[in-house]
Short mmCIF file of C-alpha atoms in Angstrom, two decimals:
data_model
loop_
_atom_site.label_atom_id
_atom_site.label_comp_id
_atom_site.label_asym_id
_atom_site.label_seq_id
_atom_site.Cartn_x
_atom_site.Cartn_y
_atom_site.Cartn_z
CA MET A 1 65.54 -49.52 -4.87
CA GLN A 2 64.45 -52.85 -3.44
CA ASP A 3 61.70 -51.61 -2.01
CA LEU A 4 59.64 -50.49 -6.02
CA HIS A 5 60.84 -53.82 -7.05
CA ARG A 6 58.98 -54.96 -3.53
CA GLN A 7 56.31 -52.97 -4.65
CA LEU A 8 55.41 -54.53 -8.80
CA ILE A 9 55.64 -57.97 -7.65
CA GLU A 10 53.67 -57.30 -5.11
CA GLY A 11 50.54 -54.86 -7.19
CA ARG A 12 51.13 -51.94 -5.09
CA ALA A 13 52.76 -49.57 -7.32
CA ASP A 14 52.07 -49.47 -11.25
CA VAL A 15 54.26 -48.40 -13.88
CA PRO A 16 53.03 -45.08 -15.73
CA ARG A 17 52.02 -45.66 -19.33
CA VAL A 18 54.92 -43.64 -20.51
CA GLY A 19 56.58 -43.54 -23.83
CA SER A 20 54.61 -44.96 -27.62
CA VAL A 21 54.97 -47.06 -30.43
CA VAL A 22 55.14 -45.34 -33.46
CA GLU A 23 55.23 -46.29 -37.60
CA LEU A 24 58.17 -45.42 -39.80
CA GLU A 25 58.35 -45.24 -43.33
CA SER A 26 61.86 -46.67 -43.69
CA ILE A 27 63.22 -49.60 -41.73
CA PRO A 28 62.83 -50.64 -39.13
CA ARG A 29 58.72 -49.22 -39.85
CA TYR A 30 58.50 -49.27 -35.93
CA THR A 31 60.57 -47.83 -33.14
CA VAL A 32 59.39 -46.79 -28.81
CA LEU A 33 59.32 -43.54 -27.99
CA ASP A 34 60.67 -42.03 -24.78
CA ALA A 35 58.98 -39.24 -22.20
CA ASP A 36 60.23 -36.57 -24.64
CA GLY A 37 58.82 -38.27 -28.14
CA SER A 38 62.97 -39.04 -28.80
CA ALA A 39 63.64 -42.72 -30.67
CA VAL A 40 65.77 -45.43 -27.53
CA ALA A 41 68.13 -45.50 -29.66
CA PRO A 42 69.32 -48.60 -28.67
CA VAL A 43 66.03 -49.99 -30.02
CA VAL A 44 66.27 -49.14 -33.48
CA PRO A 45 69.04 -51.29 -34.18
CA TYR A 46 67.72 -54.41 -33.02
CA LEU A 47 64.61 -53.71 -34.26
CA ARG A 48 66.48 -53.03 -37.98
CA GLY A 49 68.09 -56.51 -37.15
CA LEU A 50 64.57 -58.08 -37.30
CA ILE A 51 63.96 -57.17 -40.68
CA LEU A 52 67.57 -57.00 -42.73
CA ASP A 53 66.65 -61.07 -41.20
CA ASP A 54 63.92 -61.41 -43.15
CA ASN A 55 61.20 -60.96 -40.44
CA ARG A 56 58.00 -59.59 -40.80
CA PRO A 57 56.70 -56.15 -39.84
CA LEU A 58 54.40 -57.28 -36.93
CA THR A 59 56.78 -58.94 -35.76
CA ALA A 60 58.40 -55.91 -35.56
CA LYS A 61 55.48 -54.44 -34.15
CA SER A 62 55.19 -56.89 -31.50
CA TYR A 63 58.63 -56.82 -30.19
CA ALA A 64 58.74 -53.35 -29.67
CA TYR A 65 55.80 -53.75 -27.28
CA ASP A 66 57.50 -56.00 -25.95
CA LEU A 67 60.83 -53.37 -25.05
CA LEU A 68 58.56 -50.74 -24.29
CA ARG A 69 57.01 -52.42 -21.37
CA TRP A 70 60.22 -53.02 -20.69
CA TYR A 71 61.89 -49.30 -21.10
CA ARG A 72 58.31 -48.45 -18.58
CA LEU A 73 60.09 -51.07 -16.14
CA LEU A 74 64.01 -49.99 -16.17
CA TRP A 75 62.21 -45.65 -16.24
CA PHE A 76 60.04 -46.13 -13.27
CA LEU A 77 63.30 -48.66 -11.07
CA GLY A 78 65.21 -45.74 -12.63
CA VAL A 79 68.05 -47.88 -13.69
CA PRO A 80 70.08 -47.22 -16.98
CA TRP A 81 69.11 -50.66 -19.74
CA ASP A 82 73.22 -51.06 -19.74
CA ARG A 83 72.93 -52.18 -15.98
CA ALA A 84 69.83 -53.98 -15.98
CA THR A 85 70.17 -57.14 -13.85
CA GLU A 86 67.90 -60.20 -13.17
CA ALA A 87 66.08 -58.35 -10.04
CA GLU A 88 64.56 -55.66 -12.90
CA ALA A 89 63.87 -58.80 -15.03
CA SER A 90 62.27 -60.47 -11.95
CA ALA A 91 60.06 -57.32 -11.66
CA LEU A 92 59.22 -57.15 -14.94
CA VAL A 93 57.14 -60.80 -14.14
CA GLY A 94 56.15 -59.84 -11.37
CA TRP A 95 54.39 -56.74 -12.59
CA LEU A 96 53.05 -57.92 -15.29
CA ARG A 97 51.37 -61.62 -13.40
CA VAL A 98 49.77 -59.08 -11.36
CA ALA A 99 48.63 -56.12 -13.79
CA PRO A 100 45.21 -54.72 -15.62
CA ASN A 101 46.19 -55.26 -19.07
CA PRO A 102 44.43 -52.27 -20.37
CA GLN A 103 43.85 -54.01 -23.63
CA ARG A 104 41.25 -56.20 -21.74
CA ARG A 105 38.95 -53.18 -20.69
CA ARG A 106 35.30 -53.56 -21.97
CA ARG A 107 33.60 -50.42 -23.09
CA ASN A 108 30.53 -51.99 -23.79
CA PRO A 109 28.89 -53.15 -20.12
CA ASN A 110 26.97 -56.08 -21.99
CA ALA A 111 30.17 -56.57 -22.55
CA PRO A 112 31.85 -60.44 -21.84
CA LEU A 113 33.15 -60.65 -18.54
CA PRO A 114 37.02 -61.34 -19.42
CA GLY A 115 37.92 -64.80 -18.15
CA SER A 116 34.11 -66.12 -19.21
CA VAL A 117 33.78 -68.85 -21.94
CA ASN A 118 31.71 -68.63 -24.84
CA PRO A 119 28.50 -70.48 -24.54
CA ARG A 120 29.07 -70.85 -28.02
CA THR A 121 31.83 -72.27 -28.78
CA GLY A 122 33.56 -73.30 -25.59
CA LYS A 123 36.31 -71.24 -26.40
CA PRO A 124 37.13 -68.91 -23.32
CA TYR A 125 37.86 -64.89 -23.29
CA LEU A 126 41.03 -63.63 -22.53
CA LYS A 127 41.19 -62.50 -18.83
CA ALA A 128 41.92 -59.64 -17.50
CA GLY A 129 45.65 -59.48 -16.30
CA TYR A 130 48.93 -60.64 -19.35
CA ALA A 131 49.06 -64.80 -20.06
CA PRO A 132 51.50 -66.15 -18.99
CA SER A 133 52.26 -66.78 -22.83
CA THR A 134 52.35 -63.10 -22.85
CA ILE A 135 54.73 -63.09 -20.68
CA ASN A 136 57.16 -65.21 -21.59
CA HIS A 137 57.32 -63.82 -25.08
CA CYS A 138 58.72 -60.67 -23.89
CA LEU A 139 60.82 -62.53 -20.98
CA THR A 140 61.46 -63.64 -24.64
CA VAL A 141 62.17 -60.64 -26.86
CA VAL A 142 64.53 -59.16 -23.75
CA SER A 143 66.52 -61.48 -23.61
CA SER A 144 67.02 -60.97 -27.45
CA PHE A 145 67.51 -57.28 -26.92
CA TYR A 146 70.11 -58.26 -24.50
CA ALA A 147 71.44 -60.98 -26.89
CA TYR A 148 71.72 -58.28 -29.35
CA HIS A 149 73.31 -56.13 -28.38
CA ARG A 150 76.01 -58.19 -26.45
CA HIS A 151 77.05 -59.65 -29.73
CA TYR A 152 78.89 -56.53 -30.43
CA GLY A 153 80.05 -55.31 -27.66
CA ARG A 154 77.31 -53.38 -25.51
CA GLY A 155 75.16 -53.47 -22.53
CA PRO A 156 75.46 -55.81 -19.15
CA LEU A 157 77.67 -58.46 -20.23
CA VAL A 158 75.98 -61.06 -17.78
CA ASN A 159 71.49 -61.41 -20.18
CA PRO A 160 69.05 -60.13 -17.74
CA VAL A 161 66.42 -62.45 -18.40
CA PRO A 162 67.67 -66.84 -16.82
CA GLU A 163 67.81 -68.59 -20.35
CA SER A 164 67.86 -73.07 -19.12
CA ARG A 165 71.00 -74.67 -19.79
CA ALA A 166 69.16 -78.13 -19.44
CA GLN A 167 66.62 -76.67 -22.25
CA ARG A 168 70.10 -75.67 -24.50
CA ARG A 169 71.24 -78.91 -23.83
CA ALA A 170 68.52 -81.00 -24.33
CA LEU A 171 68.25 -79.20 -27.71
CA ALA A 172 71.10 -79.25 -29.26
CA HIS A 173 72.50 -81.45 -32.00
CA ARG A 174 68.76 -82.89 -32.11
CA ALA A 175 66.99 -83.62 -35.18
CA PRO A 176 65.08 -82.07 -36.74
CA ASP A 177 61.59 -85.43 -37.05
CA SER A 178 62.55 -86.76 -33.48
CA GLU A 179 60.91 -85.90 -30.49
CA VAL A 180 61.39 -82.86 -27.74
CA PRO A 181 62.51 -83.51 -24.81
CA GLN A 182 61.82 -82.57 -21.51
CA PHE A 183 63.04 -80.02 -19.63
CA ARG A 184 63.12 -77.93 -16.58
CA ARG A 185 61.20 -74.51 -17.78
CA ALA A 186 64.29 -71.42 -17.03
CA ARG A 187 63.87 -69.29 -13.93
CA LEU A 188 60.41 -67.37 -14.30
CA ARG A 189 59.39 -68.35 -17.68
CA GLN A 190 55.64 -69.35 -17.28
CA ARG A 191 53.75 -72.78 -17.52
CA VAL A 192 51.37 -72.28 -19.78
CA ARG A 193 48.64 -75.20 -19.35
CA ARG A 194 47.57 -76.99 -22.50
CA THR A 195 44.70 -77.32 -23.39
CA ASP A 196 42.27 -80.15 -25.55
CA PRO A 197 41.60 -79.02 -29.02
CA ARG A 198 38.51 -76.75 -29.00
CA SER A 199 35.03 -78.64 -30.48
CA ILE A 200 32.37 -77.29 -33.00
CA PRO A 201 28.65 -77.60 -31.65
CA ASP A 202 27.10 -78.98 -34.60
CA SER A 203 24.26 -76.14 -34.80
CA MET A 204 27.97 -74.37 -36.42
#
């Protein structure tokens, strides 16, 4: 088991692309299917709760894809969803840091290379892998998924995704119009580089 975790983190193994996200005609509008085409039972009430909390259907779709990544990892490792630990969350981050993003594949040989910069706009094209913000979003979804089920007495007692106690203390009782205080990132959270606003050339 530990060897599989290490292989993922070191980029010596890849998670099979099994399962899928499908659109439904009823709430929650989207759900995750396993390799046999059956709905992943714990995902359905969680996504339904998102819609009932007045989130947009596209939010449920985005969360469904993040949970599909998580379940693909668990299926590969042979870990039941309610037995997941921080070790699996670490393997998820390690895998996403080195795995190529299928959405970055270029079929047109003349297409700009991933990570290159558009000479006209100065906007960089997305890199071949998963962006730090994508990894952080996936961790947020997985953490929310387990917090939801823990509320109803399901799943592990400890959330697999570590939280930042410093962030929780810093944001507690903060006035909405006050500055956001500085705090350390939680373990596994990626550093997102802040960039200056892009300028638009006069010719455009």
